[in-house]
mmCIF file of C-alpha atoms and ligand atoms in Angstrom:
data_model
loop_
_atom_site.group_PDB
_atom_site.id
_atom_site.type_symbol
_atom_site.label_atom_id
_atom_site.label_comp_id
_atom_site.label_asym_id
_atom_site.label_seq_id
_atom_site.Cartn_x
_atom_site.Cartn_y
_atom_site.Cartn_z
ATOM 1 C CA MET C 1 -1.296 -27.566 -6.160
ATOM 2 C CA LYS C 2 -2.332 -24.266 -7.735
ATOM 3 C CA LYS C 3 -0.169 -21.318 -6.712
ATOM 4 C CA ILE C 4 -1.964 -18.260 -5.439
ATOM 5 C CA LYS C 5 -0.780 -14.866 -6.537
ATOM 6 C CA ALA C 6 -2.206 -11.758 -4.899
ATOM 7 C CA ILE C 7 -2.008 -8.061 -5.634
ATOM 8 C CA TYR C 8 -1.664 -5.608 -2.758
ATOM 9 C CA PRO C 9 -2.666 -2.260 -4.279
ATOM 10 C CA GLY C 10 -2.529 1.166 -2.715
ATOM 11 C CA SER C 11 -1.322 4.736 -2.776
ATOM 12 C CA PHE C 12 1.493 4.146 -0.259
ATOM 13 C CA ASP C 13 2.227 7.869 0.077
ATOM 14 C CA PRO C 14 4.256 7.155 2.144
ATOM 15 C CA PRO C 15 4.556 3.437 2.973
ATOM 16 C CA THR C 16 3.949 2.939 6.709
ATOM 17 C CA ASN C 17 4.809 0.188 9.163
ATOM 18 C CA GLY C 18 1.175 -0.886 8.824
ATOM 19 C CA HIS C 19 1.720 -1.498 5.098
ATOM 20 C CA LEU C 20 4.924 -3.409 5.818
ATOM 21 C CA ASP C 21 3.134 -5.486 8.436
ATOM 22 C CA LEU C 22 0.517 -6.425 5.846
ATOM 23 C CA ILE C 23 3.155 -7.231 3.226
ATOM 24 C CA GLU C 24 4.790 -9.588 5.710
ATOM 25 C CA ARG C 25 1.488 -11.270 6.545
ATOM 26 C CA GLY C 26 0.566 -11.520 2.857
ATOM 27 C CA SER C 27 3.947 -12.975 1.942
ATOM 28 C CA ARG C 28 3.322 -15.760 4.455
ATOM 29 C CA ILE C 29 0.018 -16.921 3.029
ATOM 30 C CA PHE C 30 0.328 -16.255 -0.701
ATOM 31 C CA ASP C 31 2.809 -17.938 -3.004
ATOM 32 C CA GLU C 32 3.466 -14.626 -4.697
ATOM 33 C CA LEU C 33 2.565 -11.100 -3.637
ATOM 34 C CA VAL C 34 2.739 -8.099 -5.945
ATOM 35 C CA VAL C 35 2.661 -4.729 -4.206
ATOM 36 C CA ALA C 36 1.239 -2.253 -6.724
ATOM 37 C CA VAL C 37 1.432 1.518 -6.368
ATOM 38 C CA LEU C 38 -1.440 3.322 -8.065
ATOM 39 C CA HIS C 39 -0.753 6.255 -10.382
ATOM 40 C CA ASN C 40 -3.571 8.369 -8.980
ATOM 41 C CA ARG C 41 -4.452 11.942 -9.570
ATOM 42 C CA GLU C 42 -3.934 13.230 -6.070
ATOM 43 C CA LYS C 43 -3.023 16.862 -6.498
ATOM 44 C CA GLU C 44 -0.039 17.041 -4.245
ATOM 45 C CA PRO C 45 1.456 13.683 -3.402
ATOM 46 C CA LEU C 46 4.444 13.826 -1.077
ATOM 47 C CA PHE C 47 6.383 11.246 -3.103
ATOM 48 C CA THR C 48 6.335 10.385 -6.789
ATOM 49 C CA VAL C 49 5.173 6.901 -7.744
ATOM 50 C CA ALA C 50 8.793 5.958 -8.574
ATOM 51 C CA GLU C 51 9.948 7.117 -5.111
ATOM 52 C CA ARG C 52 7.181 5.178 -3.364
ATOM 53 C CA GLN C 53 7.968 2.087 -5.402
ATOM 54 C CA GLN C 54 11.642 2.355 -4.521
ATOM 55 C CA MET C 55 10.948 2.719 -0.782
ATOM 56 C CA LEU C 56 8.665 -0.318 -0.902
ATOM 57 C CA GLU C 57 11.291 -2.284 -2.784
ATOM 58 C CA GLU C 58 13.978 -1.425 -0.278
ATOM 59 C CA THR C 59 11.845 -2.150 2.772
ATOM 60 C CA SER C 60 10.375 -5.413 1.503
ATOM 61 C CA ARG C 61 13.496 -6.878 -0.087
ATOM 62 C CA ARG C 62 13.721 -9.470 2.693
ATOM 63 C CA PHE C 63 10.482 -11.112 1.497
ATOM 64 C CA LYS C 64 11.589 -13.265 -1.395
ATOM 65 C CA ASN C 65 8.123 -13.838 -2.872
ATOM 66 C CA VAL C 66 7.238 -10.110 -2.935
ATOM 67 C CA ARG C 67 7.605 -7.881 -5.984
ATOM 68 C CA VAL C 68 6.824 -4.174 -6.191
ATOM 69 C CA THR C 69 5.456 -2.421 -9.246
ATOM 70 C CA ASN C 70 2.962 0.281 -10.230
ATOM 71 C CA PHE C 71 -0.239 0.405 -12.237
ATOM 72 C CA HIS C 72 -2.588 2.768 -14.055
ATOM 73 C CA GLY C 73 -6.336 2.460 -14.517
ATOM 74 C CA LEU C 74 -8.591 -0.206 -13.129
ATOM 75 C CA LEU C 75 -7.285 -2.569 -10.502
ATOM 76 C CA VAL C 76 -9.152 -5.540 -12.011
ATOM 77 C CA ASP C 77 -7.417 -4.977 -15.358
ATOM 78 C CA PHE C 78 -4.079 -5.054 -13.604
ATOM 79 C CA VAL C 79 -5.068 -8.230 -11.728
ATOM 80 C CA GLU C 80 -5.922 -9.836 -15.037
ATOM 81 C CA LYS C 81 -2.680 -8.660 -16.659
ATOM 82 C CA GLU C 82 -0.730 -10.194 -13.774
ATOM 83 C CA LYS C 83 -2.796 -13.400 -13.912
ATOM 84 C CA ALA C 84 -3.400 -13.049 -10.173
ATOM 85 C CA GLN C 85 -6.330 -14.562 -8.306
ATOM 86 C CA ALA C 86 -6.730 -12.236 -5.355
ATOM 87 C CA VAL C 87 -6.500 -8.679 -4.080
ATOM 88 C CA LEU C 88 -5.121 -8.118 -0.600
ATOM 89 C CA ARG C 89 -6.386 -5.187 1.455
ATOM 90 C CA GLY C 90 -5.739 -4.209 5.029
ATOM 91 C CA ILE C 91 -8.667 -3.413 7.248
ATOM 92 C CA ARG C 92 -7.932 -1.488 10.418
ATOM 93 C CA ALA C 93 -11.168 -0.378 11.935
ATOM 94 C CA ILE C 94 -14.910 -0.582 11.358
ATOM 95 C CA SER C 95 -14.617 2.795 9.623
ATOM 96 C CA ASP C 96 -12.549 1.187 6.836
ATOM 97 C CA TYR C 97 -15.183 -1.432 6.244
ATOM 98 C CA GLU C 98 -17.723 0.548 4.237
ATOM 99 C CA TYR C 99 -15.206 1.881 1.712
ATOM 100 C CA GLU C 100 -13.482 -1.486 1.431
ATOM 101 C CA LEU C 101 -16.776 -3.316 0.985
ATOM 102 C CA GLN C 102 -17.776 -0.920 -1.801
ATOM 103 C CA MET C 103 -14.475 -1.429 -3.564
ATOM 104 C CA ALA C 104 -14.489 -5.186 -3.138
ATOM 105 C CA LEU C 105 -18.037 -5.504 -4.474
ATOM 106 C CA MET C 106 -17.351 -3.183 -7.401
ATOM 107 C CA ASN C 107 -14.246 -5.186 -8.230
ATOM 108 C CA ARG C 108 -16.238 -8.412 -7.978
ATOM 109 C CA ARG C 109 -18.835 -7.007 -10.353
ATOM 110 C CA LEU C 110 -16.119 -6.057 -12.826
ATOM 111 C CA SER C 111 -14.220 -9.309 -12.387
ATOM 112 C CA PRO C 112 -16.262 -12.091 -10.705
ATOM 113 C CA GLY C 113 -13.257 -14.413 -10.495
ATOM 114 C CA THR C 114 -11.138 -12.043 -8.409
ATOM 115 C CA GLU C 115 -11.412 -12.445 -4.647
ATOM 116 C CA THR C 116 -10.594 -9.664 -2.192
ATOM 117 C CA ILE C 117 -8.898 -10.936 0.952
ATOM 118 C CA PHE C 118 -8.840 -8.690 4.014
ATOM 119 C CA MET C 119 -6.172 -8.960 6.646
ATOM 120 C CA MET C 120 -5.775 -7.013 9.869
ATOM 121 C CA PRO C 121 -2.467 -5.365 10.651
ATOM 122 C CA ALA C 122 -0.912 -5.775 14.093
ATOM 123 C CA ASP C 123 -3.026 -3.875 16.620
ATOM 124 C CA GLN C 124 -0.336 -1.261 17.253
ATOM 125 C CA TYR C 125 -0.904 -0.090 13.675
ATOM 126 C CA SER C 126 -4.679 -0.093 13.741
ATOM 127 C CA PHE C 127 -4.801 3.717 13.989
ATOM 128 C CA LEU C 128 -2.076 4.322 11.438
ATOM 129 C CA SER C 129 -2.568 5.861 8.003
ATOM 130 C CA SER C 130 -0.334 7.606 5.459
ATOM 131 C CA ARG C 131 -2.522 10.688 5.760
ATOM 132 C CA LEU C 132 -2.010 10.929 9.539
ATOM 133 C CA VAL C 133 1.723 10.287 9.222
ATOM 134 C CA LYS C 134 1.993 13.235 6.800
ATOM 135 C CA GLU C 135 -0.089 15.443 9.073
ATOM 136 C CA VAL C 136 1.984 14.634 12.170
ATOM 137 C CA PHE C 137 5.214 15.098 10.220
ATOM 138 C CA ARG C 138 4.084 18.413 8.709
ATOM 139 C CA ASN C 139 3.374 19.684 12.204
ATOM 140 C CA LYS C 140 6.751 18.520 13.477
ATOM 141 C CA GLY C 141 5.447 15.627 15.582
ATOM 142 C CA SER C 142 7.408 12.385 15.917
ATOM 143 C CA ILE C 143 6.722 9.686 13.335
ATOM 144 C CA THR C 144 9.395 7.335 14.669
ATOM 145 C CA GLY C 145 8.033 3.795 14.838
ATOM 146 C CA LEU C 146 5.189 4.625 12.467
ATOM 147 C CA VAL C 147 7.156 4.335 9.241
ATOM 148 C CA PRO C 148 10.336 2.422 8.350
ATOM 149 C CA THR C 149 13.512 4.395 9.207
ATOM 150 C CA LEU C 150 14.309 4.714 5.512
ATOM 151 C CA VAL C 151 10.933 6.348 4.856
ATOM 152 C CA GLU C 152 11.436 8.763 7.742
ATOM 153 C CA GLN C 153 14.834 9.724 6.309
ATOM 154 C CA ARG C 154 13.353 10.296 2.832
ATOM 155 C CA MET C 155 10.594 12.436 4.341
ATOM 156 C CA ARG C 156 13.176 14.558 6.144
ATOM 157 C CA ALA C 157 15.260 14.823 2.973
ATOM 158 C CA LYS C 158 12.201 16.043 1.054
ATOM 159 C CA THR C 159 11.347 18.789 3.466
ATOM 160 C CA SER C 160 14.941 19.944 3.935
ATOM 161 C CA GLY C 161 15.213 20.044 0.111
ATOM 162 C CA LYS C 162 12.139 22.257 -0.019
ATOM 163 C CA ARG C 163 13.511 24.595 2.614
ATOM 164 C CA GLY C 164 16.678 24.983 0.528
ATOM 165 C CA LYS C 165 14.687 26.126 -2.523
HETATM 166 O O1 LIG H 201 -4.183 3.138 -0.475
HETATM 167 P P1 LIG H 201 -5.525 3.485 -1.024
HETATM 168 O O2 LIG H 201 -5.519 4.897 -1.572
HETATM 169 O O3 LIG H 201 -6.651 3.232 -0.060
HETATM 170 O O4 LIG H 201 -5.758 2.490 -2.286
HETATM 171 C C1 LIG H 201 -6.901 2.624 -3.097
HETATM 172 C C2 LIG H 201 -6.787 1.737 -4.351
HETATM 173 C C3 LIG H 201 -5.504 2.004 -5.093
HETATM 174 C C4 LIG H 201 -6.839 0.282 -3.951
HETATM 175 C C5 LIG H 201 -8.031 2.037 -5.242
HETATM 176 O O5 LIG H 201 -8.174 3.426 -5.371
HETATM 177 C C6 LIG H 201 -7.942 1.424 -6.632
HETATM 178 O O6 LIG H 201 -7.954 0.240 -6.779
HETATM 179 N N1 LIG H 201 -7.862 2.289 -7.645
HETATM 180 C C7 LIG H 201 -7.729 1.876 -9.030
HETATM 181 C C8 LIG H 201 -8.941 2.297 -9.822
HETATM 182 C C9 LIG H 201 -10.037 1.269 -9.692
HETATM 183 O O7 LIG H 201 -9.898 0.110 -10.024
HETATM 184 N N2 LIG H 201 -11.207 1.733 -9.195
HETATM 185 C C10 LIG H 201 -12.369 0.896 -8.989
HETATM 186 C C11 LIG H 201 -12.256 0.101 -7.719
HETATM 187 S S1 LIG H 201 -13.697 0.323 -6.829
#
């Protein structure tokens, strides 16, 4: 039977428990799952792409069919390079739908053979986003339970490093 390889792309700045939940779900239904961190031009990312990749590697090591990497440029070109058949995206709320639909249809136009598969994270993560995690953290709110412990530690290390400078 044909093996299905999927790409789970994103910014992951930082990876959240919602992302990890999706990686776990994806690893169960795809033969191979490649988590791909985008080199985007966000002006002030909290973590470098290499740091995000490392956190994802460490937190998803237990899933044997998951690999973490990064990519530049168009997602469909990366999908082709990886010889994957599908793109995995998480959809949390109706508000995600419009943006995700636009992306999925644009990607289909660019690469008709690539399917986008949407999965829902566990409902306790349906409000969770990297942007909100950063906002809560910046304002000294608790992010425990929203991100893996390792990510929380790296976030603390970053800000204490900044204070030292
Ligand atoms: O985690 P994010 O920021 O919602 O992920 C967005 C991502 C990385 C999936 C999207 O920005 C992307 O695929 N960018 C690569 C450039 C591209 O292919 N753009 C056209 C797709 S519509």
